[in-house]
Amino acid sequence: MAQLLNLNLTSLVIMFISLMSILYQVEPSSLIPKPADQSSMAYIRASCKTTLYSNLCIQSLSKFGHYSPLEQNPQQLPQIALSVSHSRALQTRAYLLGLSIQLNNTMKKNDLYLDVQNCLNQINDSVDQLGQSIQELRRMNLPKDIVAVNIDDNFLWHISNVETWVSAALTDASTCVNLFNPDSRMSKVKAGIRVRALNVAQVTSNALALFHGYAANDVKV
Ligand SMILES: *[C@@H]1O[C@H](CO)[C@@H](O)[C@H](O)[C@H]1NC(C)=O
Ligand SMILES: *[C@@H]1O[C@H](CO)[C@@H](O)[C@H](O)[C@H]1NC(C)=O
């Protein structure tokens, strides 16, 4: 059985190598990462200046710098920022879920277990709210010139929904952060939870700021 598995693995590796060499011969450029678009990067840096955690903002969004040209559709950056926030919240939820199962199995239903459960519920809500705001923002996806003449109640309704949900997601993530206030005797596990929840809160705060910028400047409500 082990031999069979080994053989299969070997043939898989060979297949993979052949595939890569074929790909490489056919279209070598497809294997080289696209360089970031200079104007998109400048746009990311300028937009991130309006956020509270601007270094984190630049760091988490620069890998989307090859989405060119970001500045031509002002809705793209808040949309990307919300997706980043959503995916960090999903990762953190998965981490907390694993931790919670682990703590439950070892029967250590102490304060830590309760805090993890509480935090898990908060982040679970953040995941929901961020997912909803991403969909809501997609519903606002009108070409810019049409937007300028179509600022109606419906459009404002979408804006207000996004604001409400992203703000709620931020509040929930912050509630989790505050459950794990740092002190000198803080355990590694608690510090690890705090750092992840803080990251969710900060990228969400940034996404909210970018959305505010979009709603206030580009849409001119
Ligand atoms: C927690 O552990 C108990 C057994 O000790 C089990 O019945 C229960 O399903 C577990 N809950 C979770 C959420 O894993
Ligand atoms: C997360 O929320 C959904 C409802 O939005 C619920 O069905 C699910 O059980 C929750 N998961 C956790 C881990 O709390």
PDB file of C-alpha atoms and ligand atoms in Angstrom:
ATOM      1  CA  MET A   1       0.000   0.000   0.000  1.00  0.00           C
ATOM      2  CA  ALA A   2       2.762   2.396   0.988  1.00  0.00           C
ATOM      3  CA  GLN A   3       4.662   1.426  -2.144  1.00  0.00           C
ATOM      4  CA  LEU A   4       1.626   2.035  -4.299  1.00  0.00           C
ATOM      5  CA  LEU A   5       1.234   5.451  -2.723  1.00  0.00           C
ATOM      6  CA  ASN A   6       4.910   6.205  -3.301  1.00  0.00           C
ATOM      7  CA  LEU A   7       4.668   5.185  -6.933  1.00  0.00           C
ATOM      8  CA  ASN A   8       1.616   7.343  -7.439  1.00  0.00           C
ATOM      9  CA  LEU A   9       3.333  10.274  -5.819  1.00  0.00           C
ATOM     10  CA  THR A  10       6.386   9.805  -8.031  1.00  0.00           C
ATOM     11  CA  SER A  11       4.321   9.684 -11.192  1.00  0.00           C
ATOM     12  CA  LEU A  12       2.399  12.745 -10.029  1.00  0.00           C
ATOM     13  CA  VAL A  13       5.634  14.642  -9.528  1.00  0.00           C
ATOM     14  CA  ILE A  14       6.856  13.585 -12.976  1.00  0.00           C
ATOM     15  CA  MET A  15       3.548  14.638 -14.500  1.00  0.00           C
ATOM     16  CA  PHE A  16       3.757  17.975 -12.743  1.00  0.00           C
ATOM     17  CA  ILE A  17       7.328  18.590 -13.928  1.00  0.00           C
ATOM     18  CA  SER A  18       6.423  17.699 -17.521  1.00  0.00           C
ATOM     19  CA  LEU A  19       3.378  19.901 -17.368  1.00  0.00           C
ATOM     20  CA  MET A  20       5.428  22.807 -16.068  1.00  0.00           C
ATOM     21  CA  SER A  21       8.041  22.380 -18.787  1.00  0.00           C
ATOM     22  CA  ILE A  22       5.360  22.264 -21.477  1.00  0.00           C
ATOM     23  CA  LEU A  23       3.735  25.356 -20.051  1.00  0.00           C
ATOM     24  CA  TYR A  24       7.066  27.062 -19.819  1.00  0.00           C
ATOM     25  CA  GLN A  25       7.865  26.361 -23.460  1.00  0.00           C
ATOM     26  CA  VAL A  26       4.480  27.438 -24.682  1.00  0.00           C
ATOM     27  CA  GLU A  27       4.112  30.631 -22.731  1.00  0.00           C
ATOM     28  CA  PRO A  28       6.938  31.483 -20.367  1.00  0.00           C
ATOM     29  CA  SER A  29       5.429  34.888 -19.566  1.00  0.00           C
ATOM     30  CA  SER A  30       2.418  33.224 -17.932  1.00  0.00           C
ATOM     31  CA  LEU A  31       4.686  31.930 -15.171  1.00  0.00           C
ATOM     32  CA  ILE A  32       6.155  35.313 -14.358  1.00  0.00           C
ATOM     33  CA  PRO A  33       4.033  37.391 -11.948  1.00  0.00           C
ATOM     34  CA  LYS A  34       2.569  40.472 -13.564  1.00  0.00           C
ATOM     35  CA  PRO A  35       4.388  43.607 -12.498  1.00  0.00           C
ATOM     36  CA  ALA A  36       2.342  46.075 -10.477  1.00  0.00           C
ATOM     37  CA  ASP A  37       0.824  48.872 -12.490  1.00  0.00           C
ATOM     38  CA  GLN A  38       2.598  52.078 -11.462  1.00  0.00           C
ATOM     39  CA  SER A  39      -0.472  54.305 -11.511  1.00  0.00           C
ATOM     40  CA  SER A  40      -2.511  51.718  -9.594  1.00  0.00           C
ATOM     41  CA  MET A  41       0.196  51.535  -6.930  1.00  0.00           C
ATOM     42  CA  ALA A  42       0.251  55.326  -6.648  1.00  0.00           C
ATOM     43  CA  TYR A  43      -3.534  55.281  -6.332  1.00  0.00           C
ATOM     44  CA  ILE A  44      -3.354  52.638  -3.567  1.00  0.00           C
ATOM     45  CA  ARG A  45      -0.767  54.661  -1.645  1.00  0.00           C
ATOM     46  CA  ALA A  46      -2.751  57.898  -1.979  1.00  0.00           C
ATOM     47  CA  SER A  47      -6.035  56.229  -0.954  1.00  0.00           C
ATOM     48  CA  CYS A  48      -4.396  54.456   1.992  1.00  0.00           C
ATOM     49  CA  LYS A  49      -3.222  57.817   3.366  1.00  0.00           C
ATOM     50  CA  THR A  50      -6.831  58.489   4.349  1.00  0.00           C
ATOM     51  CA  THR A  51      -6.993  55.348   6.517  1.00  0.00           C
ATOM     52  CA  LEU A  52      -6.076  54.930  10.183  1.00  0.00           C
ATOM     53  CA  TYR A  53      -3.612  52.074   9.589  1.00  0.00           C
ATOM     54  CA  SER A  54      -2.082  53.233   6.345  1.00  0.00           C
ATOM     55  CA  ASN A  55       0.990  50.991   6.354  1.00  0.00           C
ATOM     56  CA  LEU A  56      -1.170  47.923   6.865  1.00  0.00           C
ATOM     57  CA  CYS A  57      -3.495  49.258   4.147  1.00  0.00           C
ATOM     58  CA  ILE A  58      -0.681  49.555   1.607  1.00  0.00           C
ATOM     59  CA  GLN A  59       0.760  46.205   2.644  1.00  0.00           C
ATOM     60  CA  SER A  60      -2.548  44.350   2.330  1.00  0.00           C
ATOM     61  CA  LEU A  61      -3.614  45.975  -0.952  1.00  0.00           C
ATOM     62  CA  SER A  62      -0.388  46.242  -2.943  1.00  0.00           C
ATOM     63  CA  LYS A  63      -0.669  42.703  -4.225  1.00  0.00           C
ATOM     64  CA  PHE A  64      -3.678  43.966  -6.166  1.00  0.00           C
ATOM     65  CA  GLY A  65      -1.532  46.639  -7.816  1.00  0.00           C
ATOM     66  CA  HIS A  66      -1.576  44.742 -11.101  1.00  0.00           C
ATOM     67  CA  TYR A  67      -5.346  45.273 -11.329  1.00  0.00           C
ATOM     68  CA  SER A  68      -4.885  48.092 -13.695  1.00  0.00           C
ATOM     69  CA  PRO A  69      -6.017  50.724 -13.760  1.00  0.00           C
ATOM     70  CA  LEU A  70      -7.588  50.915 -10.309  1.00  0.00           C
ATOM     71  CA  GLU A  71      -8.100  54.673 -10.431  1.00  0.00           C
ATOM     72  CA  GLN A  72     -10.483  54.449 -13.381  1.00  0.00           C
ATOM     73  CA  ASN A  73     -13.144  52.656 -11.383  1.00  0.00           C
ATOM     74  CA  PRO A  74     -13.205  54.112  -7.862  1.00  0.00           C
ATOM     75  CA  GLN A  75     -15.424  51.295  -6.618  1.00  0.00           C
ATOM     76  CA  GLN A  76     -12.721  48.686  -7.156  1.00  0.00           C
ATOM     77  CA  LEU A  77     -10.476  49.601  -4.229  1.00  0.00           C
ATOM     78  CA  PRO A  78     -13.168  49.535  -1.512  1.00  0.00           C
ATOM     79  CA  GLN A  79     -14.415  46.286  -3.059  1.00  0.00           C
ATOM     80  CA  ILE A  80     -10.923  44.742  -2.875  1.00  0.00           C
ATOM     81  CA  ALA A  81     -10.390  46.084   0.660  1.00  0.00           C
ATOM     82  CA  LEU A  82     -13.680  44.517   1.788  1.00  0.00           C
ATOM     83  CA  SER A  83     -12.687  41.186   0.226  1.00  0.00           C
ATOM     84  CA  VAL A  84      -9.349  41.297   2.067  1.00  0.00           C
ATOM     85  CA  SER A  85     -11.195  42.021   5.293  1.00  0.00           C
ATOM     86  CA  HIS A  86     -13.690  39.216   4.627  1.00  0.00           C
ATOM     87  CA  SER A  87     -10.952  36.697   3.938  1.00  0.00           C
ATOM     88  CA  ARG A  88      -9.008  37.673   7.097  1.00  0.00           C
ATOM     89  CA  ALA A  89     -12.230  37.267   9.101  1.00  0.00           C
ATOM     90  CA  LEU A  90     -12.791  33.825   7.527  1.00  0.00           C
ATOM     91  CA  GLN A  91      -9.242  32.737   8.401  1.00  0.00           C
ATOM     92  CA  THR A  92      -9.632  33.980  11.957  1.00  0.00           C
ATOM     93  CA  ARG A  93     -12.975  32.217  12.330  1.00  0.00           C
ATOM     94  CA  ALA A  94     -11.407  28.939  11.155  1.00  0.00           C
ATOM     95  CA  TYR A  95      -8.551  29.412  13.637  1.00  0.00           C
ATOM     96  CA  LEU A  96     -10.952  30.067  16.518  1.00  0.00           C
ATOM     97  CA  LEU A  97     -13.143  27.141  15.535  1.00  0.00           C
ATOM     98  CA  GLY A  98     -10.127  24.811  15.641  1.00  0.00           C
ATOM     99  CA  LEU A  99      -9.061  26.213  18.978  1.00  0.00           C
ATOM    100  CA  SER A 100     -12.542  25.858  20.377  1.00  0.00           C
ATOM    101  CA  ILE A 101     -12.781  22.197  19.343  1.00  0.00           C
ATOM    102  CA  GLN A 102      -9.341  21.556  20.804  1.00  0.00           C
ATOM    103  CA  LEU A 103     -10.254  23.180  24.125  1.00  0.00           C
ATOM    104  CA  ASN A 104     -13.555  21.318  24.196  1.00  0.00           C
ATOM    105  CA  ASN A 105     -11.815  17.978  23.615  1.00  0.00           C
ATOM    106  CA  THR A 106      -9.335  18.504  26.403  1.00  0.00           C
ATOM    107  CA  MET A 107     -12.308  19.337  28.657  1.00  0.00           C
ATOM    108  CA  LYS A 108     -10.669  22.596  29.613  1.00  0.00           C
ATOM    109  CA  LYS A 109     -13.888  24.566  29.775  1.00  0.00           C
ATOM    110  CA  ASN A 110     -12.311  27.428  31.639  1.00  0.00           C
ATOM    111  CA  ASP A 111     -12.353  31.185  31.066  1.00  0.00           C
ATOM    112  CA  LEU A 112     -10.240  30.805  27.954  1.00  0.00           C
ATOM    113  CA  TYR A 113     -12.807  28.453  26.419  1.00  0.00           C
ATOM    114  CA  LEU A 114     -15.585  30.930  27.119  1.00  0.00           C
ATOM    115  CA  ASP A 115     -13.598  33.838  25.709  1.00  0.00           C
ATOM    116  CA  VAL A 116     -12.809  31.827  22.586  1.00  0.00           C
ATOM    117  CA  GLN A 117     -16.517  31.002  22.148  1.00  0.00           C
ATOM    118  CA  ASN A 118     -17.444  34.636  22.619  1.00  0.00           C
ATOM    119  CA  CYS A 119     -14.795  35.776  20.173  1.00  0.00           C
ATOM    120  CA  LEU A 120     -15.851  33.103  17.686  1.00  0.00           C
ATOM    121  CA  ASN A 121     -19.421  34.401  17.767  1.00  0.00           C
ATOM    122  CA  GLN A 122     -18.239  37.975  17.200  1.00  0.00           C
ATOM    123  CA  ILE A 123     -15.978  37.075  14.293  1.00  0.00           C
ATOM    124  CA  ASN A 124     -18.682  34.829  12.855  1.00  0.00           C
ATOM    125  CA  ASP A 125     -20.935  37.899  12.772  1.00  0.00           C
ATOM    126  CA  SER A 126     -18.159  39.925  11.144  1.00  0.00           C
ATOM    127  CA  VAL A 127     -17.838  37.287   8.414  1.00  0.00           C
ATOM    128  CA  ASP A 128     -21.577  37.557   7.741  1.00  0.00           C
ATOM    129  CA  GLN A 129     -21.677  41.343   7.742  1.00  0.00           C
ATOM    130  CA  LEU A 130     -18.636  41.691   5.503  1.00  0.00           C
ATOM    131  CA  GLY A 131     -20.089  39.173   3.054  1.00  0.00           C
ATOM    132  CA  GLN A 132     -23.335  41.135   2.945  1.00  0.00           C
ATOM    133  CA  SER A 133     -21.580  44.449   2.415  1.00  0.00           C
ATOM    134  CA  ILE A 134     -19.559  43.019  -0.489  1.00  0.00           C
ATOM    135  CA  GLN A 135     -22.783  41.928  -2.188  1.00  0.00           C
ATOM    136  CA  GLU A 136     -24.416  45.256  -1.477  1.00  0.00           C
ATOM    137  CA  LEU A 137     -21.485  47.129  -2.965  1.00  0.00           C
ATOM    138  CA  ARG A 138     -21.763  44.957  -6.098  1.00  0.00           C
ATOM    139  CA  ARG A 139     -25.384  46.020  -6.423  1.00  0.00           C
ATOM    140  CA  MET A 140     -24.177  49.616  -6.587  1.00  0.00           C
ATOM    141  CA  ASN A 141     -21.971  48.771  -9.533  1.00  0.00           C
ATOM    142  CA  LEU A 142     -23.040  51.382 -12.044  1.00  0.00           C
ATOM    143  CA  PRO A 143     -20.787  53.027 -14.605  1.00  0.00           C
ATOM    144  CA  LYS A 144     -19.431  56.245 -13.177  1.00  0.00           C
ATOM    145  CA  ASP A 145     -21.132  58.631 -15.626  1.00  0.00           C
ATOM    146  CA  ILE A 146     -24.517  57.065 -14.985  1.00  0.00           C
ATOM    147  CA  VAL A 147     -23.907  57.267 -11.236  1.00  0.00           C
ATOM    148  CA  ALA A 148     -23.543  61.024 -11.495  1.00  0.00           C
ATOM    149  CA  VAL A 149     -27.125  61.443 -12.707  1.00  0.00           C
ATOM    150  CA  ASN A 150     -28.666  58.559 -10.831  1.00  0.00           C
ATOM    151  CA  ILE A 151     -28.124  59.450  -7.199  1.00  0.00           C
ATOM    152  CA  ASP A 152     -31.521  58.416  -5.985  1.00  0.00           C
ATOM    153  CA  ASP A 153     -32.842  57.090  -2.698  1.00  0.00           C
ATOM    154  CA  ASN A 154     -32.075  53.577  -3.804  1.00  0.00           C
ATOM    155  CA  PHE A 155     -28.427  54.383  -4.242  1.00  0.00           C
ATOM    156  CA  LEU A 156     -28.224  56.099  -0.860  1.00  0.00           C
ATOM    157  CA  TRP A 157     -29.938  53.087   0.636  1.00  0.00           C
ATOM    158  CA  HIS A 158     -27.140  50.825  -0.656  1.00  0.00           C
ATOM    159  CA  ILE A 159     -24.495  53.174   0.716  1.00  0.00           C
ATOM    160  CA  SER A 160     -26.115  53.246   4.116  1.00  0.00           C
ATOM    161  CA  ASN A 161     -26.388  49.443   4.202  1.00  0.00           C
ATOM    162  CA  VAL A 162     -22.711  48.996   3.427  1.00  0.00           C
ATOM    163  CA  GLU A 163     -21.780  51.527   6.118  1.00  0.00           C
ATOM    164  CA  THR A 164     -24.001  49.835   8.674  1.00  0.00           C
ATOM    165  CA  TRP A 165     -22.652  46.350   8.013  1.00  0.00           C
ATOM    166  CA  VAL A 166     -18.977  47.282   7.825  1.00  0.00           C
ATOM    167  CA  SER A 167     -19.296  49.345  11.023  1.00  0.00           C
ATOM    168  CA  ALA A 168     -20.978  46.406  12.759  1.00  0.00           C
ATOM    169  CA  ALA A 169     -18.227  44.051  11.561  1.00  0.00           C
ATOM    170  CA  LEU A 170     -15.644  46.460  12.962  1.00  0.00           C
ATOM    171  CA  THR A 171     -17.439  46.682  16.311  1.00  0.00           C
ATOM    172  CA  ASP A 172     -17.655  42.894  16.575  1.00  0.00           C
ATOM    173  CA  ALA A 173     -13.976  42.370  15.775  1.00  0.00           C
ATOM    174  CA  SER A 174     -13.042  45.078  18.309  1.00  0.00           C
ATOM    175  CA  THR A 175     -15.174  43.383  20.958  1.00  0.00           C
ATOM    176  CA  CYS A 176     -13.104  40.250  20.413  1.00  0.00           C
ATOM    177  CA  VAL A 177      -9.839  42.219  20.637  1.00  0.00           C
ATOM    178  CA  ASN A 178     -10.949  43.719  23.950  1.00  0.00           C
ATOM    179  CA  LEU A 179     -11.543  40.267  25.424  1.00  0.00           C
ATOM    180  CA  PHE A 180      -7.807  39.720  25.181  1.00  0.00           C
ATOM    181  CA  ASN A 181      -6.221  42.786  26.685  1.00  0.00           C
ATOM    182  CA  PRO A 182      -2.483  42.402  26.805  1.00  0.00           C
ATOM    183  CA  ASP A 183      -0.767  42.104  30.151  1.00  0.00           C
ATOM    184  CA  SER A 184       2.617  40.825  31.226  1.00  0.00           C
ATOM    185  CA  ARG A 185       1.297  37.346  31.949  1.00  0.00           C
ATOM    186  CA  MET A 186      -0.641  36.944  28.732  1.00  0.00           C
ATOM    187  CA  SER A 187      -0.322  33.438  27.297  1.00  0.00           C
ATOM    188  CA  LYS A 188       0.864  32.761  23.752  1.00  0.00           C
ATOM    189  CA  VAL A 189      -2.584  31.438  22.797  1.00  0.00           C
ATOM    190  CA  LYS A 190      -4.320  34.596  23.972  1.00  0.00           C
ATOM    191  CA  ALA A 191      -1.730  36.794  22.310  1.00  0.00           C
ATOM    192  CA  GLY A 192      -2.245  34.822  19.079  1.00  0.00           C
ATOM    193  CA  ILE A 193      -6.007  35.352  19.179  1.00  0.00           C
ATOM    194  CA  ARG A 194      -5.576  39.041  19.914  1.00  0.00           C
ATOM    195  CA  VAL A 195      -3.176  39.589  17.033  1.00  0.00           C
ATOM    196  CA  ARG A 196      -5.554  37.900  14.560  1.00  0.00           C
ATOM    197  CA  ALA A 197      -8.661  39.733  15.780  1.00  0.00           C
ATOM    198  CA  LEU A 198      -6.755  43.031  15.796  1.00  0.00           C
ATOM    199  CA  ASN A 199      -5.751  42.419  12.198  1.00  0.00           C
ATOM    200  CA  VAL A 200      -9.389  41.818  11.221  1.00  0.00           C
ATOM    201  CA  ALA A 201     -10.433  45.002  13.054  1.00  0.00           C
ATOM    202  CA  GLN A 202      -7.702  47.114  11.454  1.00  0.00           C
ATOM    203  CA  VAL A 203      -8.198  45.956   7.853  1.00  0.00           C
ATOM    204  CA  THR A 204     -11.956  46.436   8.376  1.00  0.00           C
ATOM    205  CA  SER A 205     -11.411  49.960   9.697  1.00  0.00           C
ATOM    206  CA  ASN A 206      -9.308  50.650   6.591  1.00  0.00           C
ATOM    207  CA  ALA A 207     -11.965  49.200   4.278  1.00  0.00           C
ATOM    208  CA  LEU A 208     -14.585  51.417   5.933  1.00  0.00           C
ATOM    209  CA  ALA A 209     -12.404  54.503   5.436  1.00  0.00           C
ATOM    210  CA  LEU A 210     -11.844  53.630   1.766  1.00  0.00           C
ATOM    211  CA  PHE A 211     -15.571  53.117   1.321  1.00  0.00           C
ATOM    212  CA  HIS A 212     -16.264  56.504   2.969  1.00  0.00           C
ATOM    213  CA  GLY A 213     -13.839  58.080   0.526  1.00  0.00           C
ATOM    214  CA  TYR A 214     -15.590  56.433  -2.398  1.00  0.00           C
ATOM    215  CA  ALA A 215     -19.076  57.344  -1.190  1.00  0.00           C
ATOM    216  CA  ALA A 216     -18.171  60.943  -0.339  1.00  0.00           C
ATOM    217  CA  ASN A 217     -15.797  61.975  -3.131  1.00  0.00           C
ATOM    218  CA  ASP A 218     -16.374  59.866  -6.158  1.00  0.00           C
ATOM    219  CA  VAL A 219     -20.115  59.565  -5.935  1.00  0.00           C
ATOM    220  CA  LYS A 220     -20.677  63.129  -4.707  1.00  0.00           C
ATOM    221  CA  VAL A 221     -23.762  62.472  -2.647  1.00  0.00           C
TER     222      VAL A 221
HETATM  223  C1  LIG B   1     -17.630  19.047  23.080  1.00  0.00           C
HETATM  224  O1  LIG B   1     -17.303  17.810  23.667  1.00  0.00           O
HETATM  225  C2  LIG B   1     -18.405  16.960  23.932  1.00  0.00           C
HETATM  226  C3  LIG B   1     -17.869  15.703  24.597  1.00  0.00           C
HETATM  227  O2  LIG B   1     -17.058  16.019  25.675  1.00  0.00           O
HETATM  228  C4  LIG B   1     -19.120  16.630  22.639  1.00  0.00           C
HETATM  229  O3  LIG B   1     -20.278  15.865  22.899  1.00  0.00           O
HETATM  230  C5  LIG B   1     -19.538  17.919  21.946  1.00  0.00           C
HETATM  231  O4  LIG B   1     -20.080  17.641  20.684  1.00  0.00           O
HETATM  232  C6  LIG B   1     -18.316  18.814  21.756  1.00  0.00           C
HETATM  233  N1  LIG B   1     -18.730  20.068  21.179  1.00  0.00           N
HETATM  234  C7  LIG B   1     -18.068  20.652  20.180  1.00  0.00           C
HETATM  235  C8  LIG B   1     -18.611  21.949  19.715  1.00  0.00           C
HETATM  236  O5  LIG B   1     -17.097  20.132  19.643  1.00  0.00           O
HETATM  237  C1  LIG B   2     -22.173  31.464  12.399  1.00  0.00           C
HETATM  238  O1  LIG B   2     -23.373  32.117  12.081  1.00  0.00           O
HETATM  239  C2  LIG B   2     -24.283  31.320  11.344  1.00  0.00           C
HETATM  240  C3  LIG B   2     -25.491  32.175  11.050  1.00  0.00           C
HETATM  241  O2  LIG B   2     -25.127  33.352  10.447  1.00  0.00           O
HETATM  242  C4  LIG B   2     -24.665  30.089  12.144  1.00  0.00           C
HETATM  243  O3  LIG B   2     -25.500  29.269  11.389  1.00  0.00           O
HETATM  244  C5  LIG B   2     -23.393  29.331  12.514  1.00  0.00           C
HETATM  245  O4  LIG B   2     -23.719  28.238  13.353  1.00  0.00           O
HETATM  246  C6  LIG B   2     -22.435  30.230  13.229  1.00  0.00           C
HETATM  247  N1  LIG B   2     -21.180  29.528  13.453  1.00  0.00           N
HETATM  248  C7  LIG B   2     -20.502  29.643  14.577  1.00  0.00           C
HETATM  249  C8  LIG B   2     -19.233  28.877  14.634  1.00  0.00           C
HETATM  250  O5  LIG B   2     -20.869  30.331  15.515  1.00  0.00           O
END
